[in-house]
């Protein structure tokens, strides 16, 4: 088994990848700016006071980043970097791929790490950074962890990589659980999805 640990964010080490920060084509920026102003007004704030004047723009810029995955097809990231390696056959694991996502129920962040394992078939392997980019593409959209886990797996299993098996394991802390509601700091959620055979 080949194990590679990636304890930094995917991309340049700071999470800056072209895919992760591409501008959302579907965003109505003026509507987003108005919506942030309306939220501020609705909670009793004055959106025209000095400290809040730039808040709508900042929030709009943030959403362009955290939801940039909506315009990315994760499977195509895999298919952009498939290589022939005749001696490949044992399980490959990329561990500790960090991510940040946004819970679709409360629009609060959840963050953690992903471990991806796959067994090559037919001598086909994928560029390792593409696995991290798939995580970014799937995480950077309104999400729930259970679906995110399966979408990462499907992007790999359904691609032209056609591996013999895939395992995706995700561990994350959810701010919707730690800063509101039950307020249980430090609680983590673990999910996994498996497809095919992982015997190598």
mmCIF file of C-alpha atoms in Angstrom:
data_model
loop_
_atom_site.group_PDB
_atom_site.id
_atom_site.type_symbol
_atom_site.label_atom_id
_atom_site.label_comp_id
_atom_site.label_asym_id
_atom_site.label_seq_id
_atom_site.Cartn_x
_atom_site.Cartn_y
_atom_site.Cartn_z
ATOM 1 C CA UNK A 1 0.000 0.000 0.000
ATOM 2 C CA UNK A 2 1.267 3.457 -0.888
ATOM 3 C CA UNK A 3 0.346 6.142 1.659
ATOM 4 C CA UNK A 4 0.891 9.817 1.022
ATOM 5 C CA UNK A 5 0.117 12.349 3.741
ATOM 6 C CA UNK A 6 -1.075 15.781 2.672
ATOM 7 C CA UNK A 7 -1.355 17.789 5.866
ATOM 8 C CA UNK A 8 -1.696 21.088 4.025
ATOM 9 C CA UNK A 9 -4.637 22.302 2.049
ATOM 10 C CA UNK A 10 -4.797 21.268 -1.563
ATOM 11 C CA UNK A 11 -3.213 23.693 -4.018
ATOM 12 C CA UNK A 12 -0.311 25.936 -3.131
ATOM 13 C CA UNK A 13 -0.340 25.102 0.566
ATOM 14 C CA UNK A 14 -2.703 27.972 1.357
ATOM 15 C CA UNK A 15 -5.776 26.532 -0.283
ATOM 16 C CA UNK A 16 -5.327 28.721 -3.351
ATOM 17 C CA UNK A 17 -6.217 26.675 -6.396
ATOM 18 C CA UNK A 18 -7.570 28.011 -9.690
ATOM 19 C CA UNK A 19 -10.538 25.674 -9.413
ATOM 20 C CA UNK A 20 -11.275 26.574 -5.809
ATOM 21 C CA UNK A 21 -11.334 30.319 -6.412
ATOM 22 C CA UNK A 22 -12.910 30.531 -9.845
ATOM 23 C CA UNK A 23 -15.751 33.025 -9.967
ATOM 24 C CA UNK A 24 -19.249 31.616 -9.818
ATOM 25 C CA UNK A 25 -21.045 32.253 -13.096
ATOM 26 C CA UNK A 26 -24.420 31.819 -11.433
ATOM 27 C CA UNK A 27 -23.996 34.440 -8.688
ATOM 28 C CA UNK A 28 -26.215 37.525 -8.867
ATOM 29 C CA UNK A 29 -23.803 39.837 -7.073
ATOM 30 C CA UNK A 30 -26.158 42.852 -6.734
ATOM 31 C CA UNK A 31 -28.827 40.591 -5.223
ATOM 32 C CA UNK A 32 -26.258 39.170 -2.820
ATOM 33 C CA UNK A 33 -25.173 42.640 -1.724
ATOM 34 C CA UNK A 34 -28.802 43.629 -1.122
ATOM 35 C CA UNK A 35 -29.465 40.425 0.811
ATOM 36 C CA UNK A 36 -26.579 41.046 3.218
ATOM 37 C CA UNK A 37 -27.816 44.580 3.847
ATOM 38 C CA UNK A 38 -31.297 43.222 4.525
ATOM 39 C CA UNK A 39 -29.965 40.672 7.014
ATOM 40 C CA UNK A 40 -28.062 43.382 8.871
ATOM 41 C CA UNK A 41 -31.178 45.546 8.984
ATOM 42 C CA UNK A 42 -33.359 42.611 10.061
ATOM 43 C CA UNK A 43 -31.163 41.851 13.088
ATOM 44 C CA UNK A 44 -31.327 45.489 14.188
ATOM 45 C CA UNK A 45 -28.061 46.808 12.775
ATOM 46 C CA UNK A 46 -27.430 49.870 10.632
ATOM 47 C CA UNK A 47 -25.744 48.716 7.390
ATOM 48 C CA UNK A 48 -24.669 52.318 6.766
ATOM 49 C CA UNK A 49 -22.592 52.681 9.912
ATOM 50 C CA UNK A 50 -18.853 52.875 9.348
ATOM 51 C CA UNK A 51 -17.946 49.371 10.527
ATOM 52 C CA UNK A 52 -20.536 47.715 8.283
ATOM 53 C CA UNK A 53 -20.230 49.753 5.082
ATOM 54 C CA UNK A 54 -17.967 47.193 3.394
ATOM 55 C CA UNK A 55 -19.564 44.111 4.947
ATOM 56 C CA UNK A 56 -21.901 43.323 2.009
ATOM 57 C CA UNK A 57 -18.938 43.389 -0.399
ATOM 58 C CA UNK A 58 -16.819 41.242 1.908
ATOM 59 C CA UNK A 59 -19.596 38.695 2.349
ATOM 60 C CA UNK A 60 -20.177 38.582 -1.418
ATOM 61 C CA UNK A 61 -16.454 37.947 -1.991
ATOM 62 C CA UNK A 62 -16.544 35.212 0.647
ATOM 63 C CA UNK A 63 -19.442 33.438 -1.029
ATOM 64 C CA UNK A 64 -17.623 33.543 -4.355
ATOM 65 C CA UNK A 65 -14.866 31.526 -2.667
ATOM 66 C CA UNK A 66 -16.797 29.130 -0.460
ATOM 67 C CA UNK A 67 -19.327 28.201 -3.164
ATOM 68 C CA UNK A 68 -16.912 28.112 -6.122
ATOM 69 C CA UNK A 69 -17.288 24.331 -6.389
ATOM 70 C CA UNK A 70 -20.785 24.737 -7.810
ATOM 71 C CA UNK A 71 -19.248 25.444 -11.222
ATOM 72 C CA UNK A 72 -16.810 22.525 -11.202
ATOM 73 C CA UNK A 73 -17.428 18.949 -12.362
ATOM 74 C CA UNK A 74 -15.232 16.905 -9.983
ATOM 75 C CA UNK A 75 -15.030 13.871 -12.264
ATOM 76 C CA UNK A 76 -13.360 15.977 -14.967
ATOM 77 C CA UNK A 77 -10.589 16.907 -12.525
ATOM 78 C CA UNK A 78 -9.744 13.221 -12.219
ATOM 79 C CA UNK A 79 -9.901 12.670 -15.968
ATOM 80 C CA UNK A 80 -7.529 15.585 -16.615
ATOM 81 C CA UNK A 81 -4.596 13.729 -15.043
ATOM 82 C CA UNK A 82 -4.758 9.967 -15.609
ATOM 83 C CA UNK A 83 -1.412 8.322 -16.278
ATOM 84 C CA UNK A 84 -0.287 4.865 -17.317
ATOM 85 C CA UNK A 85 1.858 3.097 -14.715
ATOM 86 C CA UNK A 86 2.060 -0.611 -15.629
ATOM 87 C CA UNK A 87 3.429 -1.669 -12.248
ATOM 88 C CA UNK A 88 0.663 0.058 -10.277
ATOM 89 C CA UNK A 89 -1.679 -2.290 -8.513
ATOM 90 C CA UNK A 90 -1.500 -1.833 -4.767
ATOM 91 C CA UNK A 91 -3.835 0.433 -2.862
ATOM 92 C CA UNK A 92 -2.939 4.135 -2.924
ATOM 93 C CA UNK A 93 -4.008 6.357 -0.019
ATOM 94 C CA UNK A 94 -3.804 10.128 0.187
ATOM 95 C CA UNK A 95 -4.384 11.063 3.819
ATOM 96 C CA UNK A 96 -5.193 14.263 5.707
ATOM 97 C CA UNK A 97 -6.551 16.340 2.835
ATOM 98 C CA UNK A 98 -7.935 19.306 4.753
ATOM 99 C CA UNK A 99 -11.121 21.062 3.665
ATOM 100 C CA UNK A 100 -13.593 23.737 4.641
ATOM 101 C CA UNK A 101 -17.240 23.522 3.635
ATOM 102 C CA UNK A 102 -20.533 25.241 4.417
ATOM 103 C CA UNK A 103 -23.380 23.377 6.086
ATOM 104 C CA UNK A 104 -26.474 23.950 3.970
ATOM 105 C CA UNK A 105 -28.806 23.808 6.990
ATOM 106 C CA UNK A 106 -27.451 26.858 8.835
ATOM 107 C CA UNK A 107 -24.849 28.307 6.437
ATOM 108 C CA UNK A 108 -22.161 27.768 9.061
ATOM 109 C CA UNK A 109 -18.770 26.222 8.279
ATOM 110 C CA UNK A 110 -17.635 22.701 8.915
ATOM 111 C CA UNK A 111 -14.039 21.677 8.471
ATOM 112 C CA UNK A 112 -11.866 18.632 8.774
ATOM 113 C CA UNK A 113 -9.901 16.194 6.678
ATOM 114 C CA UNK A 114 -10.450 13.495 4.073
ATOM 115 C CA UNK A 115 -8.578 10.240 3.483
ATOM 116 C CA UNK A 116 -8.952 8.762 -0.017
ATOM 117 C CA UNK A 117 -7.844 5.254 -0.990
ATOM 118 C CA UNK A 118 -8.152 3.602 -4.374
ATOM 119 C CA UNK A 119 -6.851 0.468 -6.045
ATOM 120 C CA UNK A 120 -5.544 1.122 -9.578
ATOM 121 C CA UNK A 121 -6.828 -1.027 -12.432
ATOM 122 C CA UNK A 122 -5.246 -1.577 -15.831
ATOM 123 C CA UNK A 123 -2.148 0.399 -14.868
ATOM 124 C CA UNK A 124 -4.153 3.653 -14.597
ATOM 125 C CA UNK A 125 -3.224 6.104 -11.823
ATOM 126 C CA UNK A 126 -4.304 9.676 -11.171
ATOM 127 C CA UNK A 127 -2.151 12.680 -10.336
ATOM 128 C CA UNK A 128 -2.292 12.901 -6.549
ATOM 129 C CA UNK A 129 -3.080 16.621 -6.423
ATOM 130 C CA UNK A 130 -6.262 15.948 -8.392
ATOM 131 C CA UNK A 131 -7.674 13.984 -5.474
ATOM 132 C CA UNK A 132 -7.199 17.046 -3.272
ATOM 133 C CA UNK A 133 -8.781 19.241 -5.936
ATOM 134 C CA UNK A 134 -11.807 16.932 -6.053
ATOM 135 C CA UNK A 135 -12.207 17.416 -2.312
ATOM 136 C CA UNK A 136 -12.113 21.205 -2.792
ATOM 137 C CA UNK A 137 -14.615 21.117 -5.641
ATOM 138 C CA UNK A 138 -17.100 19.028 -3.688
ATOM 139 C CA UNK A 139 -16.601 20.879 -0.397
ATOM 140 C CA UNK A 140 -16.965 24.375 -1.841
ATOM 141 C CA UNK A 141 -20.736 24.346 -2.169
ATOM 142 C CA UNK A 142 -23.667 24.157 0.255
ATOM 143 C CA UNK A 143 -23.146 20.681 1.707
ATOM 144 C CA UNK A 144 -23.883 18.006 4.227
ATOM 145 C CA UNK A 145 -21.005 15.741 5.196
ATOM 146 C CA UNK A 146 -22.786 12.519 4.271
ATOM 147 C CA UNK A 147 -23.456 13.678 0.707
ATOM 148 C CA UNK A 148 -20.015 15.219 0.359
ATOM 149 C CA UNK A 149 -18.414 11.879 1.236
ATOM 150 C CA UNK A 150 -20.413 10.061 -1.440
ATOM 151 C CA UNK A 151 -19.810 12.740 -4.083
ATOM 152 C CA UNK A 152 -16.042 12.459 -3.637
ATOM 153 C CA UNK A 153 -16.276 8.699 -4.029
ATOM 154 C CA UNK A 154 -18.537 8.930 -7.094
ATOM 155 C CA UNK A 155 -16.216 11.418 -8.814
ATOM 156 C CA UNK A 156 -13.387 8.891 -8.590
ATOM 157 C CA UNK A 157 -15.307 5.653 -9.127
ATOM 158 C CA UNK A 158 -17.314 6.949 -12.114
ATOM 159 C CA UNK A 159 -14.351 8.524 -13.893
ATOM 160 C CA UNK A 160 -12.200 7.061 -16.663
ATOM 161 C CA UNK A 161 -9.718 6.086 -13.943
ATOM 162 C CA UNK A 162 -12.044 3.075 -13.446
ATOM 163 C CA UNK A 163 -10.334 1.831 -10.278
ATOM 164 C CA UNK A 164 -10.972 -1.569 -8.758
ATOM 165 C CA UNK A 165 -12.134 0.024 -5.533
ATOM 166 C CA UNK A 166 -12.408 3.349 -3.701
ATOM 167 C CA UNK A 167 -12.697 4.266 -0.023
ATOM 168 C CA UNK A 168 -13.393 7.805 1.205
ATOM 169 C CA UNK A 169 -13.296 8.666 4.907
ATOM 170 C CA UNK A 170 -14.169 12.135 6.237
ATOM 171 C CA UNK A 171 -13.808 13.569 9.739
ATOM 172 C CA UNK A 172 -15.061 17.067 10.494
ATOM 173 C CA UNK A 173 -16.134 19.483 13.199
ATOM 174 C CA UNK A 174 -19.362 21.364 12.504
ATOM 175 C CA UNK A 175 -19.853 24.913 13.758
ATOM 176 C CA UNK A 176 -23.622 24.439 13.568
ATOM 177 C CA UNK A 177 -23.116 21.999 16.450
ATOM 178 C CA UNK A 178 -20.378 23.839 18.350
ATOM 179 C CA UNK A 179 -21.487 27.506 18.289
ATOM 180 C CA UNK A 180 -25.283 27.128 18.384
ATOM 181 C CA UNK A 181 -27.858 24.610 19.536
ATOM 182 C CA UNK A 182 -26.206 22.009 21.789
ATOM 183 C CA UNK A 183 -22.882 23.927 21.661
ATOM 184 C CA UNK A 184 -20.651 20.863 21.938
ATOM 185 C CA UNK A 185 -17.149 22.062 21.047
ATOM 186 C CA UNK A 186 -14.721 19.423 19.889
ATOM 187 C CA UNK A 187 -17.323 16.881 18.755
ATOM 188 C CA UNK A 188 -16.396 15.342 15.406
ATOM 189 C CA UNK A 189 -18.460 13.548 12.788
ATOM 190 C CA UNK A 190 -16.985 10.634 10.831
ATOM 191 C CA UNK A 191 -18.431 9.375 7.556
ATOM 192 C CA UNK A 192 -17.217 6.878 4.995
ATOM 193 C CA UNK A 193 -18.199 5.550 1.592
ATOM 194 C CA UNK A 194 -16.825 2.469 -0.130
ATOM 195 C CA UNK A 195 -17.109 1.070 -3.645
ATOM 196 C CA UNK A 196 -15.662 -2.025 -5.293
ATOM 197 C CA UNK A 197 -12.782 -4.123 -3.990
ATOM 198 C CA UNK A 198 -9.963 -2.686 -1.903
ATOM 199 C CA UNK A 199 -7.952 -5.909 -1.849
ATOM 200 C CA UNK A 200 -4.670 -5.285 -3.622
#
